[in-house]
Coordinates of C-alpha atoms in Angstrom, one line a residue:
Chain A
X1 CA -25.4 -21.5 -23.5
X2 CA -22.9 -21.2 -25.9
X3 CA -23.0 -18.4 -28.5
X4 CA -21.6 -18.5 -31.8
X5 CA -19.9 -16.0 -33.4
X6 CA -21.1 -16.5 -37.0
X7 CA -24.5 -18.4 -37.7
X8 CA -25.1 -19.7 -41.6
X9 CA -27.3 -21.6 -43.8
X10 CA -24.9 -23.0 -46.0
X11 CA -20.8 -23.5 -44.5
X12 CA -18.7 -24.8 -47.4
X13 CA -15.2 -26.1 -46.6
X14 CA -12.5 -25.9 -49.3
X15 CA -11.7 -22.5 -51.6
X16 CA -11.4 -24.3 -54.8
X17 CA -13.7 -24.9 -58.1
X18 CA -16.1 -26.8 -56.2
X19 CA -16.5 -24.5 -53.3
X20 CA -16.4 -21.7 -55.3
X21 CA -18.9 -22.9 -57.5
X22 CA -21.4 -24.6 -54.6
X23 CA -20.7 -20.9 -53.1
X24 CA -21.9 -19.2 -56.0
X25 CA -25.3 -21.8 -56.4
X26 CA -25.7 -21.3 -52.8
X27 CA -26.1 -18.2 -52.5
X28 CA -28.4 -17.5 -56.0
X29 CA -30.7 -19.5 -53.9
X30 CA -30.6 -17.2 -51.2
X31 CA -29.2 -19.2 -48.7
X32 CA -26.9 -17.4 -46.3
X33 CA -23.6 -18.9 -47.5
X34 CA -19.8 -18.8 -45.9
X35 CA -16.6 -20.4 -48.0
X36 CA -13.9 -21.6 -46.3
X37 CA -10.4 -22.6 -46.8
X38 CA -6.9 -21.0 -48.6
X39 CA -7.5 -20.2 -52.1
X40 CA -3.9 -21.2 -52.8
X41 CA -4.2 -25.0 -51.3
X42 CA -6.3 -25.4 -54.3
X43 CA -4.9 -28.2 -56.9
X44 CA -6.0 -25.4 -59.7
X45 CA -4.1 -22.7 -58.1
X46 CA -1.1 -24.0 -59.9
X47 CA -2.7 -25.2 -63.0
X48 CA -3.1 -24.4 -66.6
X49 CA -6.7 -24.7 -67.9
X50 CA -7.8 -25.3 -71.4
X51 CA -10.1 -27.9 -71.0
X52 CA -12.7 -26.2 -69.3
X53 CA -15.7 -25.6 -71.2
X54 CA -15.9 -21.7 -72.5
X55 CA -12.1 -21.1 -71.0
X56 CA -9.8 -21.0 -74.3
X57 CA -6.7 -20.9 -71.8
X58 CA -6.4 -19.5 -68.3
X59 CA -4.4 -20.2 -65.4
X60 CA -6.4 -21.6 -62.6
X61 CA -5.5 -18.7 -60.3
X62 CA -7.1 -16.7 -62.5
X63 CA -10.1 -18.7 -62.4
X64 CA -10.1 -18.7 -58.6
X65 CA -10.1 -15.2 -58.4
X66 CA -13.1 -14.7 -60.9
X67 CA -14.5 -17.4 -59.0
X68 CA -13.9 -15.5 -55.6
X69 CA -15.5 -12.5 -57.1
X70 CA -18.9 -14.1 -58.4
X71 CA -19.4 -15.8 -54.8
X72 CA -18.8 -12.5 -53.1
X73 CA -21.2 -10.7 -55.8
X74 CA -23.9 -13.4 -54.8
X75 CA -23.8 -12.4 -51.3
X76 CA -21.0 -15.2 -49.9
X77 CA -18.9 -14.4 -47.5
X78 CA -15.2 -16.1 -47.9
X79 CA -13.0 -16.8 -45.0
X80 CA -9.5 -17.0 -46.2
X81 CA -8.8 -20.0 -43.0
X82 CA -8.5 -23.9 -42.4
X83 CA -11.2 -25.8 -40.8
X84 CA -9.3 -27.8 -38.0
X85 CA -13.1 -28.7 -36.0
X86 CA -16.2 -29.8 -36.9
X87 CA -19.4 -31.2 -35.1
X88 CA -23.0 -31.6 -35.1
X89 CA -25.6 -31.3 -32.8
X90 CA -29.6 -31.1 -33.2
X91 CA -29.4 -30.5 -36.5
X92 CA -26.9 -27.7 -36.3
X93 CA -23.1 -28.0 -37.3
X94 CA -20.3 -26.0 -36.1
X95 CA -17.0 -25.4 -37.6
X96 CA -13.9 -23.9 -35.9
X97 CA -11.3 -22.3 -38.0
X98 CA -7.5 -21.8 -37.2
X99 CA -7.8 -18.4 -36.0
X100 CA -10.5 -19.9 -33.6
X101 CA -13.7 -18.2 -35.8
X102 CA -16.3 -20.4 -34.7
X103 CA -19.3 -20.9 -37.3
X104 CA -22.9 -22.8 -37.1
X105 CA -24.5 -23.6 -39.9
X106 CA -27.7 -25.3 -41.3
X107 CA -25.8 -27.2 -43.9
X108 CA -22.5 -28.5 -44.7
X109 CA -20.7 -28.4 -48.2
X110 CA -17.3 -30.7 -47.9
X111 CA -15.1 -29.0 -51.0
X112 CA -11.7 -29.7 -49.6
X113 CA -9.8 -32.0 -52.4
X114 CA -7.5 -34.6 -52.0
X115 CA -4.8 -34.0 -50.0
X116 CA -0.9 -35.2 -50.9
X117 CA -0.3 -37.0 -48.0
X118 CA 3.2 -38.4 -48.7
X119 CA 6.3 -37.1 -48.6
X120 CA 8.4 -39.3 -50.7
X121 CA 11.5 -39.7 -49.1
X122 CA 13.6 -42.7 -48.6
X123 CA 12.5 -44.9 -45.6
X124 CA 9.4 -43.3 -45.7
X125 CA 7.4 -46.4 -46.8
X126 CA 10.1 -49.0 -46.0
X127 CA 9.4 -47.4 -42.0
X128 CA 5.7 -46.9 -42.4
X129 CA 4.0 -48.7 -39.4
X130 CA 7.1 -49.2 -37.9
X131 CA 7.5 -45.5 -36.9
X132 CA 6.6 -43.6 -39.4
X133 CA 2.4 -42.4 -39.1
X134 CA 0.4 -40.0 -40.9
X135 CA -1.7 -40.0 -38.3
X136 CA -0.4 -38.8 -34.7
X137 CA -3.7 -38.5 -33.3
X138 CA -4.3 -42.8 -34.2
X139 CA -0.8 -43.4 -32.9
X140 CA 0.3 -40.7 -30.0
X141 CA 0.0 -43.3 -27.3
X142 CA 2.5 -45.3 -28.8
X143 CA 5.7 -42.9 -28.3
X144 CA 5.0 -42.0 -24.7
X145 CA 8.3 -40.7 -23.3
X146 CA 10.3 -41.2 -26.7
X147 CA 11.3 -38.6 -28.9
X148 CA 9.4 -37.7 -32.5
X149 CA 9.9 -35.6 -35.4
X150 CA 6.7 -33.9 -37.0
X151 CA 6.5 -33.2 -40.6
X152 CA 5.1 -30.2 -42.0
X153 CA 4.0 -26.4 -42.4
X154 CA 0.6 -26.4 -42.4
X155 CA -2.6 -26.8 -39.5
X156 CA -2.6 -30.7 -39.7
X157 CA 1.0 -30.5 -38.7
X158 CA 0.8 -27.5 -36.3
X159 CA -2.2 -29.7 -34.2
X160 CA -0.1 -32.7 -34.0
X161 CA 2.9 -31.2 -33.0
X162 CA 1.1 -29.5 -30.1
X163 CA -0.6 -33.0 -29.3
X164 CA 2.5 -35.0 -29.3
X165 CA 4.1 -32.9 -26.4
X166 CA 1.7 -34.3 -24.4
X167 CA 2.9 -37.9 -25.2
X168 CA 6.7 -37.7 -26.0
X169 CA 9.7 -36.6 -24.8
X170 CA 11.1 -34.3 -27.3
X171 CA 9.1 -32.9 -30.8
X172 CA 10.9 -31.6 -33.3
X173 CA 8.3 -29.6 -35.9
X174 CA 10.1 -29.9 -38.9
X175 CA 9.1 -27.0 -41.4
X176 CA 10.7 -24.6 -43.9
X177 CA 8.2 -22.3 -43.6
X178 CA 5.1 -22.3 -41.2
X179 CA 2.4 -21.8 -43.1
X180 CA -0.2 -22.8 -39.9
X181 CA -2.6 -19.9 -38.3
X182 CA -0.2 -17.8 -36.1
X183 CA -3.1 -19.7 -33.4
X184 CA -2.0 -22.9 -34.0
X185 CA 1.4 -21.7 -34.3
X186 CA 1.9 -20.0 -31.0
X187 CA 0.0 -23.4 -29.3
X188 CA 2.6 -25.6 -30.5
X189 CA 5.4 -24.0 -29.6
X190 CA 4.3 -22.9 -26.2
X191 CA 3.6 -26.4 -25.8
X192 CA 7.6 -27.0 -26.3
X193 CA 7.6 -28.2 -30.3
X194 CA 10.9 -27.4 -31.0
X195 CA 11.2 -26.0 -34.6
X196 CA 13.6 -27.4 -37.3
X197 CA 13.1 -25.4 -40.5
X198 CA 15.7 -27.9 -42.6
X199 CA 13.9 -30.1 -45.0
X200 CA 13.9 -33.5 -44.4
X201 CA 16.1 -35.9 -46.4
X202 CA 15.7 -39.6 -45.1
X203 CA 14.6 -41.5 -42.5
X204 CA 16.5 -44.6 -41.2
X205 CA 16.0 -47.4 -39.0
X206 CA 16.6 -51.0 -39.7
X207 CA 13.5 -52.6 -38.1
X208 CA 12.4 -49.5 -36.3
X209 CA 12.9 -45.3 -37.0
X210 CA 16.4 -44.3 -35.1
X211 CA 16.6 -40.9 -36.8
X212 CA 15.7 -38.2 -39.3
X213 CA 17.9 -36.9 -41.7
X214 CA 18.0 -33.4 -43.0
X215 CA 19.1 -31.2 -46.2
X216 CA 21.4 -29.4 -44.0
X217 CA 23.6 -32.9 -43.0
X218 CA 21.8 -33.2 -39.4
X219 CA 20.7 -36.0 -37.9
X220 CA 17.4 -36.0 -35.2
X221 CA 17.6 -38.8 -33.4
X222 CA 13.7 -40.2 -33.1
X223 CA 11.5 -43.1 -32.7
X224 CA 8.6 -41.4 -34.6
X225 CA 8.3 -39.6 -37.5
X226 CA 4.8 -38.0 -38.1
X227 CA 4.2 -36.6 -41.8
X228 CA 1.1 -34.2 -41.5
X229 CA 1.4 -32.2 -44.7
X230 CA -1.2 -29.5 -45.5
X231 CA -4.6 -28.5 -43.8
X232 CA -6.4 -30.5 -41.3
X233 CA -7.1 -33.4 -43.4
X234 CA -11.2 -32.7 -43.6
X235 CA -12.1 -36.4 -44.2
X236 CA -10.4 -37.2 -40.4
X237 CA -13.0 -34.2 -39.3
X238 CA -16.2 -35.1 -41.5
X239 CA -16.5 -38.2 -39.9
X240 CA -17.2 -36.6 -36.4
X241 CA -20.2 -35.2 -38.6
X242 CA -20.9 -39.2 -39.4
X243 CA -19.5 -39.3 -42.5
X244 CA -17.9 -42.7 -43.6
X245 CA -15.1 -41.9 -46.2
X246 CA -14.0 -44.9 -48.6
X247 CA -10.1 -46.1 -47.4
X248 CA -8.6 -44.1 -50.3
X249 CA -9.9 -40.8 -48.0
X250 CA -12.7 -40.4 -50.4
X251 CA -16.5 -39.6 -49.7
X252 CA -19.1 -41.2 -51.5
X253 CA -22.5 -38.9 -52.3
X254 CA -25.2 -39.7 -54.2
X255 CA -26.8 -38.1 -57.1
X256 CA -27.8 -34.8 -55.0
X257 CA -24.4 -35.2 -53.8
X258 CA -25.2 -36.2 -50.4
X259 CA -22.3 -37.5 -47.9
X260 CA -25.3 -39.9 -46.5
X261 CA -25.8 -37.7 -43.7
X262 CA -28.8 -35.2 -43.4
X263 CA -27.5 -31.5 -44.0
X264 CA -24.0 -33.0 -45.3
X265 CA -23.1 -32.8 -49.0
X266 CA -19.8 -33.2 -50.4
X267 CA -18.2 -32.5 -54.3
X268 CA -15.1 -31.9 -56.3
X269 CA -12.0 -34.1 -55.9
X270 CA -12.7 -35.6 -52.5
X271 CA -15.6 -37.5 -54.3
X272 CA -12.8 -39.4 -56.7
X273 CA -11.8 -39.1 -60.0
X274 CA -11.2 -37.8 -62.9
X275 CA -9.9 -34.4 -61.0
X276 CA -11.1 -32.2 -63.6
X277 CA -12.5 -28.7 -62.9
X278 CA -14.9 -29.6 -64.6
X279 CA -16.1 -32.2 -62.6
X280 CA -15.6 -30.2 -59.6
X281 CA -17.4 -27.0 -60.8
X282 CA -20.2 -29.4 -61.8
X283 CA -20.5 -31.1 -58.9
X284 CA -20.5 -27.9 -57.5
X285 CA -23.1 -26.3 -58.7
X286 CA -25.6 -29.6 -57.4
X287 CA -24.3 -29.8 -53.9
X288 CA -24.7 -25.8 -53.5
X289 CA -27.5 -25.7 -54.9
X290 CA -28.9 -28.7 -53.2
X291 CA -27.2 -27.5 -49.5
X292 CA -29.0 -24.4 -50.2
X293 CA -33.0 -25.8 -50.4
X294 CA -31.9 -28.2 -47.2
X295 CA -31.1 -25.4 -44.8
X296 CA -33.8 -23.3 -46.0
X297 CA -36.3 -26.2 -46.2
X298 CA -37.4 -25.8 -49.7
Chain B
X1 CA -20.0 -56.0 -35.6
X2 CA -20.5 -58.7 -37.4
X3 CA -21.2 -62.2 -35.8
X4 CA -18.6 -63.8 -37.3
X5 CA -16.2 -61.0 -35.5
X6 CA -14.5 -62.4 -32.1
X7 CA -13.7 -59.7 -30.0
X8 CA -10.0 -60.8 -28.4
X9 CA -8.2 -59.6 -25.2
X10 CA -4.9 -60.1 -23.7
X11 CA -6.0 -63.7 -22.5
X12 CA -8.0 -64.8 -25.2
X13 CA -5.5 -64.4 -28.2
X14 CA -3.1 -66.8 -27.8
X15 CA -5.6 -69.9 -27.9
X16 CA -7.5 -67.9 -31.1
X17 CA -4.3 -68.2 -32.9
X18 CA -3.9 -71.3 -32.3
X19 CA -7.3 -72.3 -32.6
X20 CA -7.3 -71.1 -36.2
X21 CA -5.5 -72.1 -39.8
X22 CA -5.6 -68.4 -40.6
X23 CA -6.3 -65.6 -38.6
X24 CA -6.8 -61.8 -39.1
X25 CA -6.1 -59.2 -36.1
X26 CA -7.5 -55.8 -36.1
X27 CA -5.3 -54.0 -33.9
X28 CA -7.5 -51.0 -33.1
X29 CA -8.5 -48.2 -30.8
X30 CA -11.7 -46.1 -29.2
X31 CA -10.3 -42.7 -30.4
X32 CA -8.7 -43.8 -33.5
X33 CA -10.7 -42.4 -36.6
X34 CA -9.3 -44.4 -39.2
X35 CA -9.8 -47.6 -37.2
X36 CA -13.5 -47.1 -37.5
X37 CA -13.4 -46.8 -41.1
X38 CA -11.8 -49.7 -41.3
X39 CA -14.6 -52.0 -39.1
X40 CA -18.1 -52.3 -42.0
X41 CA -14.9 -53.8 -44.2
X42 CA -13.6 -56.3 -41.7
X43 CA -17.6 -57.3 -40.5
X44 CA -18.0 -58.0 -44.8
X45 CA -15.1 -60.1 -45.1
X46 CA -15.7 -61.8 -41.7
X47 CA -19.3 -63.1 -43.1
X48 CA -17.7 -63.5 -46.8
X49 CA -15.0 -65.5 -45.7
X50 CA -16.6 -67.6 -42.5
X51 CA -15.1 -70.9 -42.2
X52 CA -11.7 -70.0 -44.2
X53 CA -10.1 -66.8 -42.1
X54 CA -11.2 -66.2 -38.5
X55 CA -11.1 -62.2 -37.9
X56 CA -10.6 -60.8 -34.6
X57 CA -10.4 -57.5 -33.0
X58 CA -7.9 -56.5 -31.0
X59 CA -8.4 -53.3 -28.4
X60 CA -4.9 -52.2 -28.1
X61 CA -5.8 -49.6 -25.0
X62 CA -7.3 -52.5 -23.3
X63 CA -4.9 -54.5 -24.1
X64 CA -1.2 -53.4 -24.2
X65 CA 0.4 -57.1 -23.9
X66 CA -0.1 -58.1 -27.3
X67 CA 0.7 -54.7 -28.7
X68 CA 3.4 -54.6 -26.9
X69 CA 4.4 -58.3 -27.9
X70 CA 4.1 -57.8 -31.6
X71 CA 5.7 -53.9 -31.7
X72 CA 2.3 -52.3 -33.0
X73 CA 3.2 -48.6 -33.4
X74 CA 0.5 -47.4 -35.3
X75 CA -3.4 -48.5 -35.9
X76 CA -5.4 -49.7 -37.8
X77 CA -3.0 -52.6 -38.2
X78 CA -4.1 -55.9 -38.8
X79 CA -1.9 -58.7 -37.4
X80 CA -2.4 -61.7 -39.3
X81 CA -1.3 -65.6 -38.7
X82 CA -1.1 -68.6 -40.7
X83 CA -0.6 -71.8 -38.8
X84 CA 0.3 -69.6 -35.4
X85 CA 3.0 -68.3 -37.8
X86 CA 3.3 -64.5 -37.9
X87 CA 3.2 -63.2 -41.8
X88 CA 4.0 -59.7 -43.2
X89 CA 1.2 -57.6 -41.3
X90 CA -1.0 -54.7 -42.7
X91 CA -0.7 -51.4 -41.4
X92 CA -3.4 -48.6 -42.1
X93 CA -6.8 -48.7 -43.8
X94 CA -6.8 -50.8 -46.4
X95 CA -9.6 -50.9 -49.5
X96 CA -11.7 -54.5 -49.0
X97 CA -10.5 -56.1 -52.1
X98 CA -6.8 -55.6 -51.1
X99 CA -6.9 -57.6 -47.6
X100 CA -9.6 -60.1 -49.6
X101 CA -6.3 -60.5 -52.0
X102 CA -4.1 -60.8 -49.7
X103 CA -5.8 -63.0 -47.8
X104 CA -6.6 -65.3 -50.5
X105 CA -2.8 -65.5 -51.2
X106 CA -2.6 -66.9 -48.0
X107 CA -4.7 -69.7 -48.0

């Protein structure tokens, strides 16, 4: 029988206003709660805030960080790592982090935004479907024995470059900075990702990719070039939990802010617009509080 | 999947083409996420459109000659033919209204 390491009422993915907040509701109702995700990957981690009922002018770091403290006053726990798993199983879901922290938990709170998914370079869309993917676990098969590039720093890229070596003949991980779990890191490269750490400038091809160009002049010559920028994308993972997001990668809940799954709730951005904290700190506040009474069957 | 969906192989798709004014090809796999996001949508317009586009679905595992024939290098895409003439296909999932659209420009 397997054992988990961590076992939870309430498991809410993404460290941002929503998750925060949902933490904080959670956990007032006494529901054993767990936050997960990078504070930082937060769209209000950058931002200015002044239209936030009760917040003159703050910047949203600070925000996060008073935010951080209430959940951990209520009793949260916060787990500074990416969800790259997630499954379900008689009523029970487990998530696996990048460091390999395995959690169960009772309910599930989806809090992870909208993720930028393109790169915006030339040849990017002019290439895309004839080449280019943002998805390398739909389209792996398709580059057996031909050499790719993958795009990015973060988990999503870290897992693909790891999963391409088992279909092509050269991967080139192309990052500035790695900014994946030293986990997922280590699994790539041992796999034989070879890292590039110049940005990329432009991709090229006439009917097909040919090659990669980078800031520093250089040329990669591929077939495939896989942009995978930021965390695991969560909507890819929420729908081994059954979860049907819209085509635009969003997920649509109802008024308790169920994903239309029993024990699944989602909020903030990834349930569309406007992206307003305070729409996501609302929404919030529902789904926590809502997650909460589900796992402890109030 | 909807009744008005025609599941196609290898053999069959030549004859569907041809059998058909306008025809819509989802190119799709098992293990592909997004493919499945993109079947409730195709099923819809299938039954909304009966009679005007003829949707078909396309196991590109199963059947690596026509993927291989038409270049598909990533899924979802949807292949889709006028006349047995090859237009401008659609690559990725794709909100209903927009293939309805183009779709509609088609006819």
């Amino acid at each position: 029988m397997k054992v988990f390491q961590l076992s939870y009422d309430v498991a809410i993915v993404g460290m941002g206003a929503a998750g925060l907040q949902a933490a904080i509701s959670s956990s007032r109702k006494k529901a054993k709660t767990i936050v997960m995700g990078r504070s930082e990957d937060s769209a209000l981690h950058g931002a200015e805030v002044e239209n936030y009922f009760g917040v003159l002018r703050a910047t949203g770091k600070e925000l996060l960080n008073i935010g951080m403290e209430q959940a951990r006053s209520f009793g949260a726990k916060l787990l500074q790592e990416d969800i790259i798993e997630m499954s379900s199983s008689e009523g029970a879901f487990r998530l696996l982090s990048d460091s390999g922290t395995e959690i169960e938990a009772k309910a599930v709170v989806i809090a992870s935004g909208i993720m930028r998914k393109k790169l915006k370079i030339p040849g990017e869309k002019e290439l895309f479907g004839k080449g280019v993917s943002y998805c390398a676990s739909c389209d792996c098969n398709f580059y057996k024995g031909r050499p790719v590039a993958v795009i990015g720093a973060g988990s999503e890229a870290a897992v693909s470059a790891e999963l391409m070596t088992h279909y092509a003949s050269k991967v080139y991980w192309v990052a500035e900075e790695v900014d994946a779990s030293e986990n997922l890191r280590e699994k790539a490269l041992n796999a034989g990702a070879e890292p590039v750490s110049s940005p990329p400038k432009e991709i090229i091809g006439d009917d097909k990719v040919s090659a990669l160009v980078l800031e520093d002049g250089s040329e990669l010559e591929v077939n495939g070039v896989f942009i995978e920028l930021g965390a695991r994308s969560t909507t890819d993972m929420a729908m081994d939990l059954g979860v049907m997001p819209t085509p635009d990668g969003e997920i649509n809940v109802d008024k308790d802010f169920s994903a239309g799954v029993e024990g699944v709730y989602a909020c903030g951005d990834i349930t569309g617009k406007p992206w307003q904290v305070a729409k996501a700190a609302g929404e919030g506040g529902v789904a926590g509080e809502m997650a909460a009474k589900y796992a402890r069957g109030l | 999947m909807s009744g008005n969906t025609v599941t196609l192989t290898d053999n069959n798709f030549d004859s569907f083409i041809e059998g058909n004014p306008l025809v819509l090809v989802d190119c799709w796999a098992q293990w592909c996420k997004p493919c499945h996001m993109l079947t409730p949508i195709l099923d819809e317009l299938a039954d909304e459109m009966a009679g005007k586009v003829a949707i078909g679905k396309l196991n590109v595992d199963e059947n690596p000659g026509i993927s291989y024939r038409f270049n598909i290098s990533a899924i979802p895409t949807m292949l889709v033919f006028k006349n047995g003439v090859m237009q401008e296909p659609l690559v990725g999932v794709r909100p209903k209204e927009d293939i309805k659209k183009y779709l509609q420009s088609k006819m």
